[in-house]
Tab-separated table of C-alpha atoms and ligand atoms in Angstrom:
chain	number	residue	atom	x	y	z
W	255	MET	CA	138.484	41.300	127.272
W	256	ARG	CA	139.659	44.280	130.537
W	257	ILE	CA	143.725	44.735	129.831
W	258	LEU	CA	145.325	45.902	132.790
W	259	ILE	CA	148.574	48.022	133.677
W	260	VAL	CA	150.290	48.342	136.495
W	261	GLY	CA	152.829	51.231	136.138
W	262	GLY	CA	152.712	54.312	133.245
W	263	GLY	CA	156.982	54.519	133.285
W	264	THR	CA	158.587	52.698	130.116
W	265	GLY	CA	157.736	49.687	129.671
W	266	GLY	CA	153.935	50.743	131.315
W	267	THR	CA	153.719	54.201	128.646
W	268	ILE	CA	155.535	52.143	125.320
W	269	LEU	CA	153.005	49.140	126.105
W	270	ALA	CA	149.599	50.644	126.527
W	271	ASN	CA	149.959	52.876	123.211
W	272	ASN	CA	150.875	49.738	121.022
W	273	LEU	CA	148.700	48.026	122.573
W	274	ALA	CA	146.151	50.699	122.250
W	275	ARG	CA	146.608	51.568	118.223
W	276	ARG	CA	146.732	47.688	117.052
W	277	LEU	CA	142.880	46.999	119.436
W	278	SER	CA	141.454	50.083	118.140
W	279	ALA	CA	138.761	48.420	116.322
W	280	GLU	CA	138.389	45.806	119.454
W	281	ILE	CA	137.982	48.866	121.581
W	282	ARG	CA	135.974	51.283	119.747
W	283	SER	CA	133.530	48.052	119.693
W	284	ARG	CA	134.067	47.645	123.437
W	285	LYS	CA	135.042	43.969	123.554
W	286	VAL	CA	138.810	45.177	124.500
W	287	HIS	CA	138.946	47.811	127.491
W	288	ILE	CA	143.016	49.218	128.483
W	289	THR	CA	143.535	50.386	131.767
W	290	MET	CA	146.440	51.529	133.396
W	291	LEU	CA	147.481	53.000	137.408
W	292	SER	CA	150.594	54.558	137.755
W	293	ASP	CA	151.398	55.996	141.829
W	294	SER	CA	152.501	59.269	139.666
W	295	ASP	CA	150.786	61.741	136.931
W	296	LYS	CA	153.704	62.878	135.533
W	297	HIS	CA	156.546	61.104	133.544
W	298	MET	CA	160.247	61.742	134.083
W	299	TYR	CA	162.970	61.157	131.406
W	300	GLN	CA	165.257	58.826	134.341
W	301	PRO	CA	168.700	59.076	132.010
W	302	GLY	CA	168.026	62.937	132.068
W	303	LEU	CA	169.075	62.805	135.648
W	304	LEU	CA	172.740	62.698	135.487
W	305	TYR	CA	172.881	65.230	133.502
W	306	VAL	CA	170.738	67.035	136.313
W	307	ALA	CA	173.786	65.967	138.905
W	308	PHE	CA	176.819	67.973	136.547
W	309	GLY	CA	173.632	70.740	136.202
W	310	GLN	CA	173.338	70.493	132.582
W	311	MET	CA	169.783	70.059	132.511
W	312	THR	CA	167.301	70.892	135.224
W	313	PRO	CA	164.799	68.495	136.204
W	314	ASP	CA	162.245	70.235	135.373
W	315	GLN	CA	163.573	69.431	132.026
W	316	LEU	CA	162.475	65.366	132.644
W	317	TYR	CA	159.173	65.574	133.288
W	318	ARG	CA	155.233	65.516	131.139
W	319	ASP	CA	152.012	64.787	132.198
W	320	GLN	CA	151.526	60.783	131.915
W	321	LYS	CA	147.732	61.221	130.539
W	322	SER	CA	149.749	63.982	127.740
W	323	LEU	CA	151.317	60.083	126.302
W	324	LEU	CA	148.789	58.271	126.164
W	325	GLU	CA	146.263	57.636	123.234
W	326	GLN	CA	142.859	59.031	124.470
W	327	SER	CA	141.679	55.314	124.445
W	328	VAL	CA	143.852	53.907	127.808
W	329	ASP	CA	141.891	54.496	130.984
W	330	PHE	CA	144.188	56.178	133.017
W	331	HIS	CA	144.110	56.580	137.005
W	332	VAL	CA	146.847	57.495	139.511
W	333	ASP	CA	146.117	55.338	141.790
W	334	PRO	CA	149.220	52.921	142.330
W	335	ALA	CA	148.814	48.986	143.742
W	336	VAL	CA	149.269	48.105	147.477
W	337	GLU	CA	147.932	44.192	146.227
W	338	PHE	CA	148.439	41.962	143.646
W	339	GLN	CA	145.310	38.954	144.141
W	340	ILE	CA	147.179	37.031	141.443
W	341	ASP	CA	144.767	33.728	142.027
W	342	LYS	CA	141.950	35.561	142.172
W	343	GLU	CA	143.132	38.308	139.420
W	344	ARG	CA	142.935	41.361	140.409
W	345	VAL	CA	144.059	44.119	142.023
W	346	VAL	CA	143.763	46.282	145.046
W	347	THR	CA	144.320	49.885	145.123
W	348	LYS	CA	145.368	52.604	147.200
W	349	SER	CA	141.983	54.375	146.458
W	350	GLY	CA	140.348	51.237	148.278
W	351	GLU	CA	139.638	50.097	144.498
W	352	THR	CA	140.001	46.851	143.002
W	353	TYR	CA	140.893	46.034	139.432
W	354	ASP	CA	139.953	42.470	138.488
W	355	TYR	CA	141.754	41.482	134.623
W	356	ASP	CA	141.564	38.858	132.375
W	357	ILE	CA	145.136	40.263	131.149
W	358	LEU	CA	147.429	42.105	133.924
W	359	VAL	CA	150.641	43.901	132.914
W	360	ILE	CA	153.104	44.347	135.140
W	361	ALA	CA	155.612	47.519	134.669
W	362	THR	CA	156.347	49.241	138.565
W	363	GLY	CA	160.717	49.368	138.018
W	364	SER	CA	162.947	49.112	140.617
W	365	ARG	CA	164.264	51.699	143.529
W	366	ILE	CA	166.731	52.565	145.098
W	367	VAL	CA	167.563	51.374	148.261
W	368	PRO	CA	170.849	52.494	149.706
W	369	GLU	CA	169.216	51.908	153.124
W	370	GLN	CA	170.863	48.488	152.851
W	371	ILE	CA	174.457	49.508	152.878
W	372	PRO	CA	174.836	51.003	156.680
W	373	GLY	CA	175.847	54.449	156.020
W	374	MET	CA	175.638	55.056	152.790
W	375	THR	CA	172.124	57.185	152.933
W	376	GLU	CA	174.440	59.755	155.389
W	377	GLY	CA	177.645	59.307	153.144
W	378	ALA	CA	177.184	58.999	149.885
W	379	GLU	CA	176.059	61.026	146.771
W	380	THR	CA	173.964	59.800	144.233
W	381	PHE	CA	172.251	60.832	140.829
W	382	TYR	CA	169.524	58.320	141.046
W	383	THR	CA	166.684	60.911	142.008
W	384	GLU	CA	166.132	64.428	141.615
W	385	GLU	CA	166.743	65.709	144.828
W	386	SER	CA	170.172	63.716	145.574
W	387	ALA	CA	171.141	64.769	142.085
W	388	LEU	CA	170.835	68.599	142.610
W	389	LYS	CA	172.565	67.905	146.893
W	390	MET	CA	174.903	66.100	144.077
W	391	PHE	CA	175.493	68.696	142.109
W	392	ARG	CA	175.994	71.703	145.017
W	393	LYS	CA	178.499	69.155	146.081
W	394	LEU	CA	180.618	68.419	142.400
W	395	ARG	CA	180.981	72.414	141.991
W	396	SER	CA	182.524	73.322	145.478
W	397	ILE	CA	184.799	70.472	145.860
W	398	GLU	CA	188.616	71.842	144.996
W	399	GLU	CA	191.058	68.794	145.772
W	400	GLY	CA	190.994	65.206	147.244
W	401	THR	CA	189.732	61.863	146.299
W	402	VAL	CA	186.555	61.784	144.803
W	403	ALA	CA	185.222	58.139	145.108
W	404	VAL	CA	183.258	55.511	142.889
W	405	VAL	CA	181.336	52.929	144.347
W	406	VAL	CA	179.109	50.416	142.642
W	407	GLY	CA	175.949	48.650	144.682
W	408	VAL	CA	174.468	45.356	143.137
W	409	PRO	CA	171.712	44.900	141.322
W	410	HIS	CA	171.513	48.791	139.571
W	411	LYS	CA	169.110	49.656	136.761
W	412	CYS	CA	171.825	51.375	134.008
W	413	PRO	CA	174.710	49.249	134.278
W	414	ILE	CA	176.211	51.948	132.107
W	415	ALA	CA	176.125	54.671	133.688
W	416	PRO	CA	178.827	53.555	136.230
W	417	VAL	CA	181.513	54.537	133.163
W	418	GLU	CA	179.450	57.584	131.895
W	419	LEU	CA	179.960	59.077	135.312
W	420	ILE	CA	183.460	58.568	134.984
W	421	PHE	CA	183.529	60.269	131.659
W	422	SER	CA	181.279	63.168	132.679
W	423	LEU	CA	183.690	63.059	136.282
W	424	HIS	CA	186.457	63.929	134.499
W	425	ASP	CA	184.728	66.191	132.307
W	426	TYR	CA	183.552	68.337	134.708
W	427	PHE	CA	186.587	68.444	136.429
W	428	LYS	CA	188.933	69.325	134.086
W	429	ALA	CA	186.766	72.366	132.347
W	430	ARG	CA	186.346	73.402	136.360
W	431	GLY	CA	190.506	73.635	136.096
W	432	VAL	CA	190.597	71.067	139.072
W	433	ARG	CA	191.073	68.351	137.506
W	434	ASP	CA	194.601	68.381	138.214
W	435	LYS	CA	193.683	68.286	142.081
W	436	ILE	CA	191.605	65.716	142.468
W	437	ASN	CA	192.207	62.355	142.308
W	438	ILE	CA	188.862	59.228	140.969
W	439	LYS	CA	189.154	56.465	141.742
W	440	TYR	CA	186.296	54.160	140.497
W	441	HIS	CA	185.627	50.127	142.120
W	442	TYR	CA	184.048	47.889	140.677
W	443	PRO	CA	182.090	45.039	142.188
W	444	ILE	CA	183.591	42.028	139.515
W	445	GLY	CA	187.082	41.233	138.327
W	446	ARG	CA	186.947	44.205	135.461
W	447	ILE	CA	185.858	47.641	135.462
W	448	HIS	CA	182.666	46.306	133.083
W	449	THR	CA	180.611	43.705	133.467
W	450	ILE	CA	180.502	43.444	129.739
W	451	GLU	CA	183.438	42.306	128.610
W	452	ASN	CA	184.349	44.003	125.134
W	453	VAL	CA	182.863	47.734	127.381
W	454	ALA	CA	185.259	46.555	129.672
W	455	LYS	CA	188.073	46.248	127.222
W	456	TRP	CA	187.434	49.387	125.734
W	457	ALA	CA	187.227	51.312	128.452
W	458	LYS	CA	190.681	50.447	130.373
W	459	PRO	CA	192.956	52.808	128.213
W	460	GLU	CA	190.407	54.624	128.324
W	461	PHE	CA	190.885	55.050	132.274
W	462	ASP	CA	194.070	55.183	132.204
W	463	ARG	CA	194.098	57.684	129.170
W	464	MET	CA	192.011	60.572	132.061
W	465	GLY	CA	194.713	58.665	134.894
W	466	ILE	CA	191.207	57.243	136.394
W	467	GLU	CA	192.695	54.759	139.587
W	468	TYR	CA	189.837	51.783	140.016
W	469	GLU	CA	189.651	49.019	142.045
W	470	THR	CA	187.563	46.005	141.151
W	471	LEU	CA	186.375	42.748	143.353
W	472	PHE	CA	184.680	45.526	145.297
W	473	ASN	CA	181.207	45.479	146.814
W	474	VAL	CA	180.178	47.877	149.110
W	475	LYS	CA	179.598	46.408	153.018
W	476	GLU	CA	179.605	49.481	154.274
W	477	VAL	CA	179.830	54.201	154.342
W	478	ASP	CA	182.067	55.418	157.523
W	479	SER	CA	180.557	58.596	156.843
W	480	GLU	CA	182.523	60.294	160.153
W	481	ASN	CA	185.853	59.667	158.936
W	482	ASN	CA	184.969	59.543	155.211
W	483	ILE	CA	186.269	55.481	154.454
W	484	VAL	CA	184.225	53.025	152.650
W	485	ARG	CA	184.465	49.395	153.532
W	486	SER	CA	184.147	46.092	151.093
W	487	GLU	CA	182.941	43.027	151.861
W	488	GLU	CA	186.374	42.041	149.775
W	489	GLY	CA	188.323	43.461	152.875
W	490	THR	CA	189.535	46.552	151.807
W	491	GLU	CA	189.158	49.983	151.926
W	492	THR	CA	189.070	53.475	150.165
W	493	ALA	CA	189.121	56.936	152.454
W	494	TYR	CA	187.426	59.596	150.094
W	495	ASP	CA	186.364	63.641	150.187
W	496	MET	CA	183.546	62.715	147.931
W	497	LEU	CA	181.592	59.364	148.090
W	498	ILE	CA	179.342	58.722	144.882
W	499	ALA	CA	177.085	55.936	144.927
W	500	ILE	CA	175.817	54.090	142.434
W	501	PRO	CA	172.820	52.490	145.066
W	502	PRO	CA	172.164	48.683	145.671
W	503	HIS	CA	168.407	48.568	143.373
W	504	SER	CA	165.221	46.934	144.669
W	505	GLY	CA	161.653	46.066	142.856
W	506	MET	CA	158.934	47.644	144.557
W	507	GLU	CA	158.335	46.907	147.786
W	508	VAL	CA	154.239	45.836	146.488
W	509	ILE	CA	155.722	43.161	144.519
W	510	GLU	CA	157.471	41.681	147.591
W	511	LYS	CA	154.362	42.228	149.483
W	512	SER	CA	151.858	40.408	147.090
W	513	ASN	CA	154.886	36.964	146.867
W	514	LEU	CA	154.814	37.823	143.229
W	515	GLY	CA	159.215	37.401	143.901
W	516	ALA	CA	161.608	38.151	145.881
W	517	GLY	CA	162.953	41.174	146.328
W	518	GLY	CA	160.400	42.387	144.253
W	519	TRP	CA	162.028	40.840	140.687
W	520	ILE	CA	158.875	38.679	139.385
W	521	PRO	CA	160.393	35.229	137.935
W	522	THR	CA	159.597	36.043	134.823
W	523	ASP	CA	159.692	33.867	130.606
W	524	ARG	CA	163.093	34.706	129.107
W	525	HIS	CA	161.190	34.911	126.053
W	526	GLN	CA	157.363	35.243	126.424
W	527	LEU	CA	158.084	37.303	129.361
W	528	THR	CA	155.223	35.738	131.353
W	529	MET	CA	155.171	35.499	135.151
W	530	ASN	CA	156.573	31.707	135.523
W	531	GLY	CA	152.714	29.526	136.143
W	532	HIS	CA	150.829	32.159	134.834
W	533	ASP	CA	150.338	32.854	131.339
W	534	ASN	CA	147.677	35.503	131.532
W	535	VAL	CA	150.324	37.719	133.520
W	536	TYR	CA	153.155	39.750	131.441
W	537	VAL	CA	156.154	41.254	133.181
W	538	LEU	CA	158.256	44.145	131.552
W	539	GLY	CA	160.949	45.996	132.225
W	540	ASP	CA	162.822	46.486	135.591
W	541	THR	CA	160.938	44.709	137.686
W	542	THR	CA	161.589	41.115	136.050
W	543	ASN	CA	163.905	38.435	136.875
W	544	LEU	CA	165.927	38.577	133.971
W	545	PRO	CA	169.143	38.451	133.390
W	546	VAL	CA	168.720	41.891	131.356
W	547	SER	CA	170.294	45.358	131.699
W	548	LYS	CA	167.662	46.913	133.865
W	549	THR	CA	167.342	49.654	130.959
W	550	GLY	CA	164.682	51.694	129.750
W	551	SER	CA	166.050	50.115	126.228
W	552	ALA	CA	164.902	46.681	127.104
W	553	ALA	CA	161.898	48.155	128.695
W	554	HIS	CA	161.145	49.145	125.447
W	555	PHE	CA	161.634	46.148	123.161
W	556	GLU	CA	160.406	43.718	125.535
W	557	ALA	CA	156.919	46.391	125.699
W	558	GLU	CA	157.292	46.112	121.665
W	559	VAL	CA	156.611	42.422	122.236
W	560	VAL	CA	154.677	42.049	124.904
W	561	ALA	CA	152.289	44.307	122.588
W	562	GLU	CA	152.680	42.301	119.641
W	563	ASN	CA	151.477	38.974	121.431
W	564	ILE	CA	148.668	40.177	123.724
W	565	ALA	CA	147.224	42.177	120.691
W	566	SER	CA	147.917	38.819	118.265
W	567	ILE	CA	146.513	36.719	121.774
W	568	ILE	CA	143.476	38.984	120.798
W	569	LYS	CA	142.928	38.699	117.742
W	570	ILE	CA	144.128	34.750	116.439
W	571	GLY	CA	144.127	33.581	119.680
W	572	THR	CA	148.498	32.515	119.738
W	573	PRO	CA	151.576	34.998	120.229
W	574	VAL	CA	153.839	35.405	117.041
W	575	ARG	CA	156.994	36.649	119.189
W	576	ASP	CA	159.701	35.771	121.791
W	577	TYR	CA	161.776	38.637	123.286
W	578	ASP	CA	165.823	37.819	122.139
W	579	GLY	CA	166.915	39.775	125.108
W	580	LYS	CA	167.808	42.755	122.647
W	581	VAL	CA	169.458	46.169	124.745
W	582	TYR	CA	170.401	49.284	123.504
W	583	CYS	CA	172.951	51.893	125.250
W	584	PHE	CA	174.285	54.822	124.294
W	585	ILE	CA	177.440	55.798	126.236
W	586	GLU	CA	178.428	58.938	126.826
W	587	THR	CA	181.416	59.236	127.215
W	588	GLY	CA	182.422	62.873	128.158
W	589	HIS	CA	180.583	66.086	127.516
W	590	ASP	CA	181.208	65.703	123.934
W	591	SER	CA	181.303	62.388	122.376
W	592	ALA	CA	179.344	59.615	122.895
W	593	THR	CA	179.768	55.205	121.606
W	594	HIS	CA	176.676	52.314	121.569
W	595	ALA	CA	176.058	49.028	122.353
W	596	MET	CA	173.776	46.620	121.646
W	597	PHE	CA	173.707	43.119	122.393
W	598	ASP	CA	171.185	40.274	123.289
W	599	TYR	CA	171.156	36.850	124.356
W	600	LYS	CA	173.376	35.514	122.060
W	601	ASN	CA	175.356	38.178	120.493
W	602	PRO	CA	178.039	40.412	122.206
W	603	PRO	CA	177.693	44.426	122.001
W	604	ASP	CA	181.066	45.470	119.145
W	605	LEU	CA	181.646	48.488	120.696
W	606	LYS	CA	182.751	51.728	118.214
W	607	PRO	CA	184.989	54.334	118.709
W	608	SER	CA	183.068	57.483	120.326
W	609	SER	CA	182.050	60.493	118.403
W	610	ARG	CA	180.945	63.477	118.528
W	611	PRO	CA	177.445	62.945	116.513
W	612	MET	CA	176.957	59.808	118.229
W	613	HIS	CA	176.277	62.452	121.655
W	614	TRP	CA	174.530	64.583	118.943
W	615	PHE	CA	171.913	61.162	118.566
W	616	LYS	CA	172.093	60.889	122.160
W	617	MET	CA	171.479	64.582	122.884
W	618	ALA	CA	168.309	64.875	120.260
W	619	TYR	CA	167.507	61.702	121.668
W	620	ASN	CA	166.412	62.904	124.833
W	621	GLN	CA	163.885	64.953	123.578
W	622	MET	CA	162.873	61.837	120.710
W	623	TYR	CA	162.326	60.337	124.223
W	624	TRP	CA	158.609	60.981	124.390
W	625	THR	CA	157.629	60.217	121.096
W	626	SER	CA	159.537	57.066	121.607
W	627	VAL	CA	156.926	56.460	124.282
W	628	ARG	CA	154.135	58.074	122.993
W	629	GLY	CA	155.033	54.320	120.760
W	630	LEU	CA	155.488	57.163	117.470
W	631	LEU	CA	159.703	56.563	117.263
B	453	MET	CA	169.815	21.769	154.651
B	454	SER	CA	168.013	24.549	152.809
B	455	ASP	CA	167.341	23.729	149.272
B	456	ILE	CA	169.588	24.097	146.307
B	457	LYS	CA	168.485	27.976	144.680
B	458	THR	CA	169.526	27.311	140.754
B	459	ILE	CA	170.295	30.822	139.431
B	460	ASP	CA	169.881	30.174	135.425
B	461	ALA	CA	172.130	33.469	134.044
B	462	ARG	CA	173.120	31.371	131.233
B	463	ASP	CA	173.265	34.043	127.770
B	464	THR	CA	173.884	36.895	129.433
B	465	PHE	CA	176.120	39.684	128.968
B	466	CYS	CA	174.351	42.283	131.121
B	467	PRO	CA	174.368	42.360	134.095
B	468	GLY	CA	176.345	38.882	133.302
B	469	PRO	CA	177.008	36.417	135.791
B	470	LEU	CA	178.791	37.140	138.530
B	471	MET	CA	176.094	40.329	138.837
B	472	GLU	CA	173.070	37.782	139.327
B	473	LEU	CA	175.759	35.389	141.509
B	474	ILE	CA	176.226	38.609	143.677
B	475	THR	CA	172.960	39.257	143.652
B	476	TYR	CA	170.956	36.483	144.850
B	477	MET	CA	173.387	35.422	147.386
B	478	LYS	CA	172.685	38.987	149.095
B	479	GLN	CA	169.350	37.674	149.185
B	480	ALA	CA	170.569	34.576	150.354
B	481	ASP	CA	170.384	33.225	154.016
B	482	VAL	CA	173.966	32.197	155.359
B	483	GLY	CA	174.293	28.145	154.458
B	484	ASP	CA	172.638	28.526	151.871
B	485	VAL	CA	173.539	27.098	148.669
B	486	LEU	CA	173.204	28.558	145.331
B	487	GLU	CA	174.338	26.845	142.031
B	488	LEU	CA	174.746	28.739	138.544
B	489	LEU	CA	174.630	28.372	135.248
B	490	SER	CA	176.528	30.255	133.386
B	491	THR	CA	177.665	30.140	129.441
B	492	ASP	CA	180.630	32.443	129.726
B	493	GLU	CA	183.624	30.689	129.157
B	494	GLY	CA	185.506	33.171	131.770
B	495	SER	CA	182.716	32.198	134.482
B	496	GLY	CA	184.941	29.479	135.696
B	497	ALA	CA	187.747	31.169	136.700
B	498	ASP	CA	185.851	35.041	137.437
B	499	VAL	CA	183.713	32.925	140.060
B	500	PRO	CA	185.624	31.622	142.197
B	501	GLU	CA	187.984	33.565	142.364
B	502	TRP	CA	185.146	36.423	144.208
B	503	VAL	CA	184.042	33.544	146.092
B	504	THR	CA	187.256	33.346	147.130
B	505	LYS	CA	187.895	36.871	147.789
B	506	VAL	CA	185.503	37.587	149.804
B	507	GLY	CA	185.119	34.226	151.619
B	508	HIS	CA	182.292	32.352	150.830
B	509	GLU	CA	182.713	28.533	150.140
B	510	LEU	CA	182.777	26.943	146.870
B	511	LEU	CA	181.510	23.686	146.873
B	512	SER	CA	182.239	22.427	143.228
B	513	ASN	CA	182.913	24.035	139.918
B	514	GLU	CA	182.604	22.063	136.364
B	515	GLN	CA	181.515	22.343	132.734
B	516	ILE	CA	179.248	20.044	131.331
B	517	ASP	CA	177.987	20.484	127.648
B	518	GLY	CA	179.754	24.246	127.464
B	519	VAL	CA	177.802	25.539	130.837
B	520	TRP	CA	179.343	26.198	133.935
B	521	HIS	CA	177.688	25.091	137.251
B	522	ILE	CA	178.451	26.422	140.298
B	523	LYS	CA	177.891	25.443	143.850
B	524	ILE	CA	178.775	27.840	146.466
B	525	ARG	CA	177.477	27.752	150.610
B	526	LYS	CA	177.171	31.280	151.621
B	527	THR	CA	179.187	31.557	154.879
B	528	LYS	CA	178.672	35.153	155.778
Q	1170	FAD	C1	170.636	57.934	135.898
Q	1170	FAD	C2	169.451	57.137	135.415
Q	1170	FAD	C3	170.013	57.348	133.992
Q	1170	FAD	C4	169.611	55.692	133.212
Q	1170	FAD	N1	169.987	56.003	132.196
Q	1170	FAD	C5	169.854	54.690	130.830
Q	1170	FAD	C6	170.292	55.228	129.551
Q	1170	FAD	O1	170.627	55.981	129.616
Q	1170	FAD	N2	169.418	54.154	128.422
Q	1170	FAD	C7	168.171	53.427	129.199
Q	1170	FAD	O2	167.659	52.578	128.142
Q	1170	FAD	N3	167.830	53.263	130.845
Q	1170	FAD	C8	168.268	53.850	131.253
Q	1170	FAD	N4	168.073	54.386	132.593
Q	1170	FAD	C9	167.440	53.186	132.509
Q	1170	FAD	C10	165.470	53.294	132.246
Q	1170	FAD	O3	165.272	54.706	133.361
Q	1170	FAD	C11	165.062	52.646	133.155
Q	1170	FAD	O4	165.344	51.124	133.550
Q	1170	FAD	C12	163.291	52.399	132.846
Q	1170	FAD	O5	162.815	53.540	133.116
Q	1170	FAD	C13	162.171	51.506	133.507
Q	1170	FAD	O6	161.745	51.537	132.844
Q	1170	FAD	P1	160.422	50.154	133.789
Q	1170	FAD	O7	159.276	50.781	132.656
Q	1170	FAD	O8	160.233	48.969	133.862
Q	1170	FAD	O9	160.326	51.252	134.856
Q	1170	FAD	P2	159.724	52.560	135.023
Q	1170	FAD	O10	160.393	53.429	133.998
Q	1170	FAD	O11	160.734	53.016	136.769
Q	1170	FAD	O12	158.188	52.634	135.600
Q	1170	FAD	C14	157.609	52.340	136.482
Q	1170	FAD	C15	156.202	52.970	136.845
Q	1170	FAD	O13	155.959	52.128	137.714
Q	1170	FAD	C16	154.848	53.085	138.435
Q	1170	FAD	N5	154.824	52.261	139.126
Q	1170	FAD	C17	155.861	52.473	141.143
Q	1170	FAD	N6	154.668	51.552	142.318
Q	1170	FAD	C18	153.526	51.516	141.211
Q	1170	FAD	C19	152.130	51.079	142.080
Q	1170	FAD	N7	152.248	50.375	143.056
Q	1170	FAD	N8	151.215	50.761	141.457
Q	1170	FAD	C20	151.320	51.337	140.098
Q	1170	FAD	N9	152.366	51.869	139.459
Q	1170	FAD	C21	153.646	51.643	139.977
Q	1170	FAD	C22	156.216	54.474	138.925
Q	1170	FAD	O14	155.673	55.443	139.023
Q	1170	FAD	C23	156.711	54.092	137.276
Q	1170	FAD	O15	155.723	54.968	136.520
Q	1170	FAD	C24	168.366	55.613	133.122
Q	1170	FAD	C25	167.377	55.174	134.834
Q	1170	FAD	C26	168.482	56.331	135.497
Q	1170	FAD	C27	167.959	56.710	137.270
């Protein structure tokens, strides 16, 4: 049985390690072989980018060698997929190799596509890549006064990031002693300040307390970086001195090119996490088209379900679990407090007041992530 | 007329039905009709509010057995 995992990020790594342990006897007796393909020998802890953008972490702290995170029995190759031939049950890679499989797992994640919005690449800061987070930090350090506008593209990974960003901006400018000279204006695509109703209800008085201006029903149409104006699809505009964008996202190009899903989002069964119409192809994490937050936490819970099901199919011929849409998110509410939200397909999150211990727990999790992807947590 | 594309946003709190609609609207061509399915009580009002504000065409909006069925034509 050849299991091929494409993508060595959060979902792919947790899945590979979990499977390698569940199937250790089968791997030893050569009945099962697990191969992982990724496009980098490094693994990045992406949530750390928000800290990099505020000078609280340096980029080197975000990386580990991917091989060091994997069980030894996982056959790991840095050789990105360039074509998925689902009908022939094989994947072609950049080096020209062809990998045949019995079971395929796709966990290639998502990428920012600021270029889809005219002017966004040139005109806006962001923190969704290492380079941009560093650039944003330099700008945050130097701005003395004016309007800092925040805009949010759709879809985007880490849906809580826009709110966390606001809390961090407020604390950062306060610490620099310039908060009273800087107006922070938040723009959000739908009719309230966060898509989760309970988060919106909880965040609104917090925004009011911090003196954050906000405009809802604002979908970015274009950025006029010569005149420092951002315009919305809805016909409004904001003048800014510094613009920070959560850029819109797509799935990976290879997914679209191989006709697996428009926008790089693969049509996926909500509960079994199989690609629609293909029972031996599983999809994990950001690249699914599921109406589930694009978060490491969703990728983690999905990976556990897929690992258990693949292992049980091999051992007893049938899957044993359904994914219930579970997501768990820390919400940093500034530089020394945090809260959290847990929800699934049926149950909305119930937000608790933020606290210092929750912030320390998130700080600890920033390190525990490496234990978590090894499958030990 | 192009086929109707159904967006199944039932039982989602995050990203939520309107965010799902905006995502698929960006992928659609002008003239396409999208049908959004939502179990969020607020969708019956939130979605038409956005559709009207941005200038797409609301074709129908009805709740059947607890599920909102909202049809929209992309106009720009
Ligand atoms: C700034 C920021 C803050 C965030 N904060 C949080 C947070 O607080 N909580 C949370 O839960 N999530 C957070 N996230 C989101 C989280 O990081 C992602 O949702 C998560 O990593 C998704 O996991 P994944 O396995 O789907 O994709 P990824 O972890 O992105 O992994 C994709 C993998 O696929 C590989 N790959 C890509 N193309 C190919 C190819 N062609 N062939 C082979 N391999 C390929 C990549 O190299 C990578 O290893 C944040 C993200 C960012 C950017």
